[in-house]
Amino acid sequence: MSRIPKLPGAKENKPGFSNIRNITRTIGNGLSDVDKKALLLNHTKPSSTITSGTSVAAPRLKRAASANAVAPPSKAAKVERKPSVSARIPPYDYKARFNDLVEKHKVIKSELTSLNTKYIEVSDDYEKYKELADNSLKETSILKDKLQNCLRELRQITADHDSLKLDNALQKRELDDLHNKTKILEDVTNSLKIKSMENDRLELEINDLSRRHKSLQEENEAIRVLNEHLKKVSAEHEKLQEDHKCALELIKKTQTHRDALQNIIDTMYKDQRILRNTIQDLKGNIRVYCRVRPPLESETNKPLYNLHVVDACTIEIEKIELLNSARKGKSQHTFSFDGIFTPHSSQEDVFAKVSSMVQSALDGYNVCIFAYGQTGSGKTYTMEGGNGLAEYGIIPRSINMIFECMAELKEMGWELSIKASFLEIYNEVIYDLLDSSKDQESHDIKMVNSKGSELYVSNLREEEVKSSHDFIRLLIFAQRNRQTAATLNNERSSRSHSVAQVKISAINEKRKEKFTSNLNLVDLAGSESGKTTQRMGETKHINRSLSELSKVILSLQTNQSHIPYRNSKLTHLLMPSLGGNSKTLMLVNINQFDDNFNETLNSLRFATNVNSCKTTKAKKNLTLFDGF
Ligand SMILES: Nc1ncnc2c1ncn2[C@@H]1O[C@H](COP(=O)(O)OP(=O)(O)OP(=O)(O)O)[C@@H](O)[C@H]1O
């Protein structure tokens, strides 16, 4: 009950209100006797008293009604309208009246309870609303304050904005002013820049001009010096002119002398050539030299037969047969040739004797130099040589000599062109040693013209050589090709003839002379007999070609009308160099090994046959021509 708020204006000391409370309490606990009496008194009082009694309770009912304005009409109200029912109860009937009152009391009590409940609810709501109202009031006050603040701030901002606007307008005006000033300044700067550039240019021009001025001053000075020098030079020039006149006269005289001397030289050269060839003719156009090779370091233990050099042209060989052999006793043989090269003769010694043949080629004769002998007798060493300049053989030395003489001949008006080709004849088939391809085209020996004096080999590479170096390069290439073939074909190099051909074409415009000569440098196949079946086949070809060579030489010796050149590839190829219009030199190579005595004997006999052959006087290939 303490939570129930006191209604405004309800005071405890008010008799009406306390009465009601008392009544209520009493009704709740059962009526006391006093109450019952009071009730009876009140009840028995005239209706006006009752009315006054009810008027005491009225304010409370009114308040309840006002608190429950929307509530349905209360039972109390209904009770107030009931006097008409109680009026029907006779006044004496106290019991009925009492019951009626009890009934009414019950109704009022229940109404009071419901009113109390509602009062509590309303009080709660009141409290809530009051709190809400208080909060709202507080919030409103806060919001009001905020609004006030905002309004203040807004006023301040508006004021600031206005002042800023003003400032902005002022600054804009200032900026425009500044823009204008900047533009003016830019214009001024540009014009200043142009002026400064102009200034720089002018400075450069001034510098350039001062430099030019300086150099002109220097030139002026130099011209002055030159003028002085020129004066001296012109004096010297005049003197020199006089000297020149004298010199010209002297040159004229010398020229006449020189021409006379040149004529003498030409005549002497001609005579020299004639003499050389006369000597050659006297020596014979087929010349044979014998070269004995020394044993190599690895061969020092091999037994040797006796070899005795009788004189510069004669050797004697002797083999002492064992007493128990079929041919017991001494076997002694003497051979004479155009010269003998002992085991001590150097490559230079050999070439000194051979060089006259190379000279003949340069004089326009066909020349053939070939090395003959059994395998390992030193043919390749003699023709090609070993390592280094000192061991150069006949082939590289010949080419060196040709190029050395070329310079001399040039002074006498001769222009020479040299062409080289390298070939190999193996089993009667020609192979081009400058062609490294495996499948070479076939090579045949053909005639250049119907006379048959000049021959050529079809499909054979012929390289023009401009120097000895060019030629050596080709020679090495050919050697390598021959070695490759030899490796593929079991020592083929020993069993084939190798031919280096040098073609010399010379022309002398002044003397209207020209000639072509061939220098054939031949390393023949080993001349010994073969032992295996394959060797037998090769030997047959070698022996045939060597015997054909011997026959050709013999036919030439006996001046036969028919010379069997075409019977072998070798003789056919060497035809121009073996016939009348040629010079031939054979080097028969031998060794001194006892085992090789018989082969050596055969070689020396073959060489003796060749040596006894005398060809007719060689004819030079020189022709006269009217012009080019
Ligand atoms: N005069 C010499 N002085 C020094 N060594 C030589 C001389 N002659 C030949 N020889 C050497 O003897 C060896 C055989 O010589 P070479 O190969 O020239 O003989 P070959 O007759 O050409 O043989 P093949 O028929 O097999 O070609 C080589 O090692 C060579 O260097």
XYZ file of C-alpha atoms and ligand atoms in Angstrom:
659
model
C 0.000 0.000 0.000
C 2.962 2.275 0.519
C 3.507 2.397 -3.354
C 0.035 3.867 -3.785
C 0.496 7.586 -4.334
C -1.707 10.000 -2.537
C -4.217 11.635 -4.762
C -3.779 15.395 -4.979
C -5.960 17.096 -2.349
C -6.618 13.851 -0.411
C -5.877 14.531 3.167
C -5.923 11.883 5.879
C -7.566 14.116 8.344
C -10.598 14.472 6.130
C -13.368 12.695 7.870
C -15.049 11.379 4.715
C -11.935 9.732 3.416
C -10.976 8.157 6.750
C -14.435 6.854 7.077
C -14.372 5.201 3.787
C -11.058 3.669 4.635
C -12.363 2.401 7.872
C -15.439 1.063 6.192
C -13.363 -0.619 3.605
C -11.107 -2.212 6.165
C -14.029 -3.300 8.258
C -15.916 -4.729 5.328
C -12.779 -6.606 4.446
C -12.524 -8.141 7.933
C -16.193 -8.488 8.870
C -18.263 -5.675 10.318
C -17.737 -4.616 13.940
C -20.678 -3.921 16.076
C -20.057 -0.195 16.099
C -19.861 -0.168 12.367
C -22.911 -2.163 12.077
C -24.702 0.310 14.260
C -23.330 3.285 12.379
C -24.360 1.654 9.180
C -27.732 1.000 10.547
C -27.961 4.616 11.697
C -26.917 5.969 8.401
C -29.189 3.580 6.733
C -32.043 4.542 8.894
C -31.536 8.274 8.436
C -33.711 10.038 5.918
C -32.575 9.968 2.454
C -31.231 13.481 2.709
C -28.768 12.329 5.376
C -27.841 9.438 3.285
C -27.381 11.823 0.465
C -25.125 13.918 2.655
C -23.302 10.700 3.637
C -22.866 9.774 0.036
C -21.744 13.279 -0.676
C -18.761 12.646 1.601
C -17.769 9.640 -0.495
C -18.538 11.381 -3.737
C -15.196 13.167 -4.244
C -13.387 9.788 -4.034
C -15.768 8.218 -6.562
C -15.426 11.235 -8.808
C -11.645 10.947 -8.662
C -11.903 7.251 -9.457
C -14.172 8.055 -12.338
C -11.818 10.743 -13.564
C -8.857 8.323 -13.249
C -10.814 5.774 -15.265
C -12.403 8.093 -17.713
C -12.557 5.396 -20.344
C -13.629 2.661 -17.894
C -17.220 1.364 -18.015
C -19.594 2.815 -15.460
C -18.655 1.413 -12.021
C -20.874 -0.718 -9.705
C -20.826 2.129 -7.175
C -22.625 4.262 -9.685
C -25.006 1.409 -10.148
C -25.362 1.226 -6.329
C -26.280 4.878 -6.286
C -28.983 4.212 -8.797
C -30.345 1.268 -6.709
C -32.147 3.078 -3.879
C -35.249 2.377 -5.857
C -34.711 -1.426 -5.196
C -34.001 -0.880 -1.492
C -36.858 1.381 -1.434
C -38.988 -1.566 -2.113
C -37.731 -3.220 1.115
C -39.975 -2.243 3.902
C -38.265 -0.162 6.497
C -38.911 -2.553 9.216
C -37.392 -5.360 7.526
C -34.000 -4.819 8.997
C -32.769 -8.082 8.038
C -33.570 -7.551 4.422
C -32.200 -4.164 4.593
C -29.111 -5.467 6.298
C -28.668 -8.090 3.628
C -29.254 -5.537 1.032
C -26.578 -3.411 2.609
C -24.253 -6.361 2.832
C -24.851 -6.967 -0.817
C -24.178 -3.343 -1.604
C -21.120 -3.466 0.612
C -19.832 -6.439 -1.333
C -20.387 -4.638 -4.599
C -18.692 -1.516 -3.329
C -15.829 -3.596 -1.953
C -15.276 -5.289 -5.270
C -15.516 -1.945 -7.031
C -13.007 -0.553 -4.572
C -10.622 -3.436 -5.246
C -10.879 -2.939 -8.976
C -10.492 0.801 -8.490
C -7.436 0.212 -6.324
C -5.934 -2.008 -9.031
C -6.637 0.581 -11.637
C -5.291 3.228 -9.293
C -2.043 1.296 -9.016
C -1.869 0.871 -12.784
C -2.637 4.489 -13.355
C -0.040 5.466 -10.729
C 2.570 3.318 -12.489
C 1.680 4.865 -15.835
C 1.725 8.257 -14.191
C 5.193 7.625 -12.851
C 6.393 6.443 -16.265
C 4.864 9.346 -18.076
C 6.159 11.690 -15.470
C 9.641 10.290 -15.915
C 9.252 10.476 -19.675
C 7.984 14.009 -19.378
C 10.914 14.890 -17.131
C 13.363 13.314 -19.594
C 11.658 15.028 -22.488
C 11.848 18.284 -20.648
C 15.538 17.733 -19.953
C 16.184 16.787 -23.589
C 14.185 19.722 -24.813
C 16.238 21.968 -22.598
C 19.474 20.376 -23.911
C 18.259 20.662 -27.490
C 17.217 24.211 -26.862
C 20.720 24.944 -25.583
C 22.214 23.204 -28.612
C 19.909 25.109 -30.919
C 20.990 28.276 -29.246
C 24.614 27.317 -29.702
C 24.013 26.337 -33.337
C 22.268 29.582 -33.995
C 25.171 31.413 -32.417
C 27.636 29.440 -34.504
C 25.574 29.973 -37.644
C 25.550 33.673 -36.997
C 29.320 33.548 -36.441
C 29.854 31.464 -39.631
C 27.653 33.787 -41.649
C 29.675 36.688 -40.360
C 32.928 34.868 -41.137
C 31.607 33.900 -44.576
C 30.723 37.499 -45.326
C 34.143 38.693 -44.227
C 35.817 35.892 -46.255
C 33.749 36.823 -49.288
C 34.986 40.329 -48.889
C 38.568 39.135 -48.472
C 38.213 36.866 -51.496
C 36.969 39.686 -53.657
C 39.907 41.774 -52.504
C 42.396 38.960 -53.126
C 40.873 38.271 -56.563
C 41.390 41.857 -57.448
C 44.972 41.635 -56.155
C 45.520 38.384 -58.102
C 44.287 39.975 -61.309
C 46.696 42.806 -60.664
C 49.486 40.297 -60.069
C 48.564 38.398 -63.288
C 48.796 41.562 -65.254
C 52.113 42.388 -63.643
C 53.442 38.815 -64.282
C 52.479 39.085 -67.940
C 54.275 42.353 -68.227
C 57.298 40.803 -66.459
C 57.232 37.768 -68.804
C 57.213 40.034 -71.816
C 60.131 41.926 -70.342
C 61.987 38.650 -69.536
C 61.444 37.325 -73.091
C 62.719 40.454 -74.643
C 65.678 40.316 -72.224
C 66.349 36.687 -73.212
C 66.307 37.571 -76.915
C 68.663 40.398 -76.193
C 70.954 38.136 -74.150
C 71.012 35.559 -76.992
C 71.784 38.291 -79.414
C 74.483 39.365 -77.009
C 75.934 35.808 -76.850
C 75.888 35.562 -80.638
C 77.609 38.856 -80.921
C 80.190 37.757 -78.354
C 80.826 34.560 -80.349
C 81.140 36.565 -83.528
C 83.551 38.882 -81.787
C 85.567 35.883 -80.516
C 85.541 34.307 -83.960
C 86.546 37.543 -85.539
C 89.345 38.014 -83.040
C 90.517 34.439 -83.699
C 90.391 35.048 -87.428
C 92.156 38.279 -86.913
C 94.854 36.444 -84.943
C 95.190 33.682 -87.543
C 95.241 36.285 -90.313
C 98.001 38.018 -88.439
C 99.844 34.694 -88.176
C 99.178 33.948 -91.855
C 100.390 37.367 -92.708
C 103.559 36.668 -90.787
C 103.885 33.239 -92.454
C 103.323 34.834 -95.878
C 106.008 37.330 -95.087
C 108.376 34.490 -94.132
C 107.268 32.526 -97.202
C 107.856 35.489 -99.419
C 111.361 35.721 -98.118
C 111.763 31.957 -98.577
C 110.215 32.196 -102.061
C 112.741 34.751 -103.023
C 115.497 32.376 -101.950
C 113.746 29.410 -103.628
C 113.203 31.231 -106.903
C 116.888 32.038 -106.909
C 117.591 28.351 -106.288
C 114.923 27.419 -108.886
C 116.618 29.428 -111.544
C 119.839 27.712 -110.660
C 118.079 24.328 -110.690
C 116.464 25.055 -114.057
C 119.873 25.532 -115.471
C 120.994 22.292 -113.780
C 117.841 20.589 -115.100
C 118.659 21.629 -118.643
C 122.117 20.194 -118.227
C 120.607 17.030 -116.627
C 118.105 16.631 -119.492
C 120.896 16.736 -121.961
C 122.746 14.204 -119.835
C 119.620 11.979 -119.617
C 119.232 12.106 -123.366
C 122.788 10.982 -123.746
C 122.308 8.302 -121.012
C 119.044 7.135 -122.656
C 120.902 6.599 -125.898
C 123.551 4.743 -123.906
C 120.900 2.741 -122.042
C 119.134 1.718 -125.271
C 122.468 0.692 -126.678
C 123.208 -1.213 -123.467
C 119.725 -2.814 -123.457
C 120.337 -3.983 -126.993
C 123.653 -5.387 -125.892
C 121.956 -7.085 -122.876
C 119.216 -8.503 -125.096
C 121.782 -9.793 -127.540
C 123.839 -11.130 -124.642
C 120.731 -12.811 -123.134
C 119.975 -14.341 -126.509
C 123.570 -15.463 -126.897
C 123.555 -16.724 -123.327
C 120.447 -18.771 -124.026
C 121.928 -20.073 -127.236
C 125.128 -20.936 -125.395
C 123.212 -22.567 -122.555
C 121.284 -24.685 -124.937
C 124.344 -25.467 -127.013
C 125.936 -26.738 -123.819
C 122.730 -28.628 -123.013
C 122.695 -30.069 -126.521
C 126.293 -31.047 -126.106
C 125.466 -32.637 -122.780
C 122.560 -34.390 -124.451
C 118.869 -33.700 -124.195
C 118.372 -36.686 -122.022
C 120.504 -36.474 -118.968
C 120.749 -39.012 -116.177
C 122.026 -38.478 -112.656
C 122.350 -41.073 -109.969
C 121.651 -40.291 -106.319
C 122.598 -42.608 -103.492
C 120.573 -42.019 -100.350
C 122.195 -42.360 -96.935
C 120.896 -44.964 -94.461
C 118.513 -43.477 -91.942
C 119.253 -43.602 -88.215
C 116.932 -46.594 -87.899
C 118.775 -48.402 -90.699
C 122.389 -48.144 -89.446
C 122.539 -51.859 -88.590
C 121.428 -53.018 -92.055
C 124.188 -54.729 -94.066
C 125.391 -52.686 -97.056
C 126.916 -53.743 -100.390
C 130.110 -52.041 -101.518
C 129.640 -48.793 -103.362
C 132.564 -46.964 -104.806
C 132.353 -43.530 -106.434
C 135.017 -43.808 -109.113
C 134.716 -40.226 -110.388
C 132.088 -37.446 -110.668
C 130.189 -39.517 -113.241
C 130.997 -43.155 -112.400
C 130.063 -45.549 -109.608
C 131.016 -49.069 -108.948
C 128.829 -51.435 -106.935
C 129.955 -54.764 -105.644
C 128.246 -57.571 -103.744
C 130.231 -60.408 -102.304
C 128.162 -63.594 -102.617
C 128.548 -66.109 -99.812
C 130.582 -69.161 -100.638
C 127.641 -71.508 -100.148
C 125.273 -69.502 -102.368
C 124.462 -70.498 -105.947
C 126.334 -67.469 -107.339
C 129.370 -67.511 -105.126
C 132.134 -64.996 -105.716
C 132.163 -61.274 -106.529
C 129.416 -59.470 -108.412
C 130.878 -56.097 -109.489
C 129.239 -53.530 -111.811
C 130.313 -50.096 -113.037
C 127.865 -47.406 -114.262
C 128.470 -44.006 -115.788
C 125.991 -41.128 -115.807
C 126.002 -37.370 -116.262
C 126.647 -37.000 -112.558
C 126.658 -38.859 -109.257
C 125.169 -37.558 -105.994
C 126.711 -39.321 -103.044
C 124.916 -39.900 -99.686
C 126.536 -36.629 -98.581
C 125.102 -34.521 -101.421
C 122.605 -31.981 -100.193
C 119.329 -30.948 -101.822
C 121.073 -27.730 -102.869
C 123.863 -29.739 -104.588
C 121.264 -31.702 -106.534
C 119.343 -28.582 -107.597
C 122.544 -26.840 -108.687
C 122.813 -29.494 -111.440
C 119.087 -29.570 -112.176
C 118.530 -25.792 -112.327
C 119.840 -25.566 -115.925
C 116.809 -27.674 -116.940
C 114.479 -25.237 -115.177
C 116.306 -22.410 -116.954
C 115.583 -24.240 -120.239
C 111.865 -24.237 -119.346
C 112.161 -20.456 -118.760
C 113.888 -20.195 -122.174
C 110.851 -21.825 -123.775
C 111.700 -25.553 -123.893
C 109.555 -28.434 -122.704
C 111.325 -30.081 -119.804
C 110.724 -33.305 -117.957
C 112.509 -34.189 -114.724
C 111.695 -37.549 -113.228
C 112.882 -39.588 -110.276
C 113.238 -43.300 -110.828
C 114.062 -46.047 -108.344
C 112.727 -48.715 -106.056
C 110.448 -47.971 -103.108
C 112.247 -46.160 -100.315
C 115.208 -45.168 -102.502
C 114.570 -41.419 -101.963
C 112.524 -40.396 -105.045
C 109.935 -38.318 -103.126
C 112.661 -36.776 -100.971
C 114.565 -35.763 -104.112
C 111.508 -34.345 -105.894
C 109.494 -32.818 -103.040
C 111.964 -32.751 -100.149
C 111.694 -32.904 -96.401
C 110.894 -30.338 -93.735
C 112.331 -26.821 -93.857
C 113.864 -24.693 -96.602
C 117.220 -26.582 -96.577
C 115.383 -29.819 -97.357
C 113.256 -28.365 -100.135
C 113.361 -30.762 -103.112
C 113.521 -30.126 -106.851
C 109.835 -29.144 -107.216
C 109.697 -26.250 -104.677
C 113.222 -25.097 -105.634
C 112.230 -25.007 -109.343
C 109.223 -22.855 -108.609
C 111.297 -20.505 -106.420
C 113.775 -20.158 -109.279
C 111.007 -19.477 -111.810
C 109.587 -16.647 -109.659
C 113.070 -15.209 -109.018
C 113.849 -15.190 -112.779
C 110.421 -13.747 -113.492
C 111.526 -10.401 -111.994
C 114.664 -10.340 -114.143
C 112.715 -11.298 -117.263
C 110.193 -8.562 -116.513
C 112.986 -5.995 -116.727
C 113.677 -7.279 -120.219
C 110.048 -6.870 -121.202
C 108.819 -10.406 -120.559
C 105.464 -10.982 -118.835
C 105.133 -14.506 -117.451
C 102.061 -16.369 -116.256
C 102.358 -19.653 -114.383
C 99.736 -22.372 -114.107
C 100.049 -25.561 -112.081
C 98.297 -28.916 -111.995
C 98.969 -32.061 -109.990
C 97.999 -35.591 -111.039
C 98.627 -39.190 -110.137
C 98.619 -42.275 -112.397
C 97.637 -45.378 -110.484
C 96.920 -48.675 -112.259
C 96.728 -46.761 -115.570
C 94.030 -44.388 -114.258
C 94.631 -40.645 -113.924
C 93.552 -38.911 -110.673
C 93.462 -35.145 -110.164
C 95.360 -34.380 -106.945
C 93.773 -30.918 -106.705
C 90.327 -32.505 -106.592
C 89.587 -33.964 -103.186
C 86.164 -35.363 -104.136
C 85.845 -39.130 -103.966
C 84.080 -39.569 -107.313
C 86.224 -37.730 -109.803
C 85.239 -37.365 -113.426
C 87.352 -39.520 -115.774
C 90.519 -37.909 -117.089
C 91.737 -38.559 -120.619
C 94.841 -37.331 -122.422
C 93.767 -35.287 -125.437
C 95.457 -33.287 -128.204
C 95.220 -29.496 -128.169
C 95.581 -29.336 -131.986
C 95.821 -31.662 -134.929
C 99.623 -31.472 -134.902
C 99.586 -33.442 -131.641
C 102.528 -31.500 -130.297
C 100.499 -30.148 -127.386
C 98.440 -32.283 -125.048
C 96.052 -31.673 -122.182
C 94.269 -33.831 -119.617
C 90.480 -33.509 -119.623
C 88.711 -32.411 -116.395
C 92.051 -31.652 -114.753
C 92.189 -28.608 -112.450
C 94.767 -26.061 -113.513
C 95.427 -23.263 -110.992
C 97.110 -19.961 -111.815
C 99.923 -19.270 -109.333
C 101.084 -15.753 -108.557
C 103.872 -16.640 -106.126
C 105.999 -19.548 -104.867
C 103.820 -19.452 -101.765
C 100.717 -20.116 -103.908
C 102.464 -23.046 -105.538
C 103.688 -24.558 -102.229
C 100.121 -24.322 -100.883
C 98.875 -26.314 -103.895
C 101.758 -28.794 -103.570
C 100.858 -29.440 -99.895
C 97.183 -29.883 -100.866
C 98.171 -32.389 -103.570
C 100.500 -34.244 -101.159
C 97.686 -34.533 -98.597
C 95.288 -35.821 -101.267
C 97.858 -38.399 -102.348
C 98.428 -39.462 -98.742
C 94.669 -39.779 -98.106
C 94.367 -41.994 -101.171
C 97.391 -43.976 -100.001
C 95.837 -44.546 -96.562
C 92.620 -45.740 -98.177
C 94.502 -47.867 -100.644
C 97.416 -49.455 -98.805
C 100.598 -47.575 -99.742
C 99.213 -46.453 -103.076
C 101.638 -43.523 -103.109
C 104.601 -45.887 -103.605
C 102.760 -47.649 -106.389
C 101.635 -44.618 -108.398
C 103.357 -42.040 -110.605
C 102.923 -38.501 -109.324
C 103.245 -35.629 -111.822
C 103.470 -31.900 -111.015
C 102.940 -29.881 -114.202
C 104.070 -26.261 -114.446
C 102.923 -24.399 -117.538
C 104.897 -21.219 -118.330
C 103.335 -18.702 -120.737
C 105.596 -15.770 -121.628
C 105.033 -12.746 -123.809
C 107.307 -9.846 -124.789
C 105.335 -7.028 -126.387
C 108.417 -5.003 -127.229
C 110.099 -7.810 -129.100
C 106.800 -9.274 -130.326
C 107.750 -12.696 -129.018
C 105.856 -15.272 -126.966
C 106.265 -18.879 -125.921
C 104.676 -21.579 -123.804
C 106.694 -24.283 -122.132
C 105.895 -27.192 -119.836
C 107.926 -28.317 -116.899
C 106.909 -31.840 -115.849
C 108.231 -32.951 -112.471
C 107.596 -36.679 -112.039
C 107.938 -38.903 -108.955
C 107.714 -42.386 -110.542
C 106.241 -45.440 -108.837
C 108.626 -47.799 -107.034
C 110.263 -50.004 -109.633
C 110.662 -53.226 -107.592
C 108.606 -56.360 -108.183
C 105.479 -56.910 -106.018
C 104.930 -59.838 -103.718
C 101.188 -60.037 -102.919
C 98.399 -60.641 -105.465
C 97.318 -57.030 -105.229
C 100.913 -55.900 -105.474
C 101.257 -58.178 -108.498
C 98.453 -56.291 -110.258
C 100.008 -52.958 -109.412
C 103.485 -54.172 -110.378
C 102.173 -55.295 -113.752
C 100.915 -51.755 -114.438
C 104.084 -50.131 -113.064
C 106.415 -52.434 -114.961
C 104.395 -51.972 -118.110
C 104.508 -48.183 -117.900
C 108.211 -48.189 -116.971
C 109.067 -50.589 -119.786
C 106.990 -48.416 -122.168
C 109.037 -45.438 -120.921
C 112.172 -47.405 -121.665
C 110.844 -48.372 -125.137
C 109.952 -44.773 -125.963
C 113.429 -43.637 -124.957
C 114.997 -46.464 -126.974
C 112.889 -45.595 -130.022
C 113.956 -41.983 -129.689
C 117.593 -43.188 -129.350
C 117.392 -45.160 -132.556
C 115.475 -42.423 -134.364
C 112.489 -44.693 -135.036
C 109.749 -43.262 -137.228
C 107.119 -44.513 -134.772
C 107.541 -43.771 -131.088
C 105.092 -45.829 -128.969
C 104.039 -42.956 -126.664
C 100.415 -44.046 -126.434
C 101.137 -47.498 -125.028
C 100.914 -46.191 -121.450
C 99.323 -43.230 -119.737
C 102.745 -42.096 -118.441
C 104.531 -41.986 -121.815
C 101.473 -40.515 -123.474
C 101.347 -37.721 -120.873
C 105.089 -37.047 -121.079
C 105.127 -37.164 -124.915
C 105.754 -33.416 -125.412
C 108.534 -33.529 -122.833
C 110.229 -36.681 -124.126
C 110.212 -35.997 -127.868
C 112.613 -34.012 -129.984
C 111.407 -30.641 -128.806
C 112.255 -31.315 -125.171
C 114.822 -31.802 -122.491
C 114.688 -34.716 -120.091
C 116.492 -35.301 -116.853
C 116.275 -38.537 -114.940
C 117.433 -39.025 -111.389
C 117.926 -42.656 -110.586
C 117.685 -43.118 -106.856
C 119.350 -46.032 -105.159
C 120.131 -47.155 -101.628
C 123.080 -49.149 -100.435
C 121.337 -51.999 -98.652
C 122.630 -55.450 -99.357
C 119.049 -56.782 -99.548
C 118.226 -54.325 -102.336
C 121.344 -55.079 -104.442
C 119.436 -56.704 -107.299
C 116.738 -53.984 -107.433
C 119.541 -51.374 -107.393
C 121.228 -53.202 -110.262
C 117.963 -53.166 -112.258
C 117.466 -49.444 -111.613
C 121.016 -48.631 -112.694
C 120.659 -50.709 -115.865
C 117.383 -48.940 -116.728
C 119.067 -45.553 -116.158
C 122.015 -46.575 -118.330
C 119.578 -47.364 -121.151
C 117.998 -43.963 -120.815
C 121.367 -42.258 -120.650
C 122.512 -43.847 -123.903
C 119.528 -42.260 -125.687
C 120.302 -39.115 -127.705
C 117.349 -37.148 -128.980
C 117.518 -34.820 -131.886
C 118.438 -31.232 -131.133
C 115.688 -29.653 -129.033
C 113.580 -26.945 -130.625
C 112.429 -23.894 -128.734
C 108.678 -23.206 -128.696
C 109.285 -19.571 -129.639
C 106.918 -17.856 -132.072
C 106.874 -14.385 -133.535
C 103.617 -12.502 -133.679
C 102.382 -9.328 -135.270
C 100.392 -8.026 -132.386
C 97.886 -8.937 -129.698
N 119.217 -37.988 -99.582
C 118.549 -38.249 -98.457
N 118.979 -37.769 -97.296
C 118.317 -38.030 -96.166
N 117.178 -38.774 -96.084
C 116.701 -39.280 -97.230
C 117.364 -39.053 -98.467
N 116.677 -39.699 -99.431
C 115.613 -40.291 -98.824
N 115.616 -40.033 -97.508
C 114.659 -40.551 -96.513
O 114.441 -41.916 -96.828
C 113.095 -42.276 -96.659
C 112.527 -42.844 -97.944
O 112.620 -41.846 -98.924
P 111.449 -41.551 -99.954
O 110.125 -41.638 -99.288
O 111.762 -40.282 -100.640
O 111.581 -42.758 -100.901
P 110.716 -43.079 -102.191
O 111.614 -43.690 -103.193
O 109.972 -41.885 -102.614
O 109.698 -44.151 -101.646
P 108.283 -44.495 -102.267
O 108.478 -45.129 -103.566
O 107.712 -45.382 -101.214
O 107.596 -43.168 -102.374
C 112.385 -41.027 -96.246
O 112.263 -41.018 -94.840
C 113.301 -39.919 -96.673
O 113.187 -38.784 -95.841
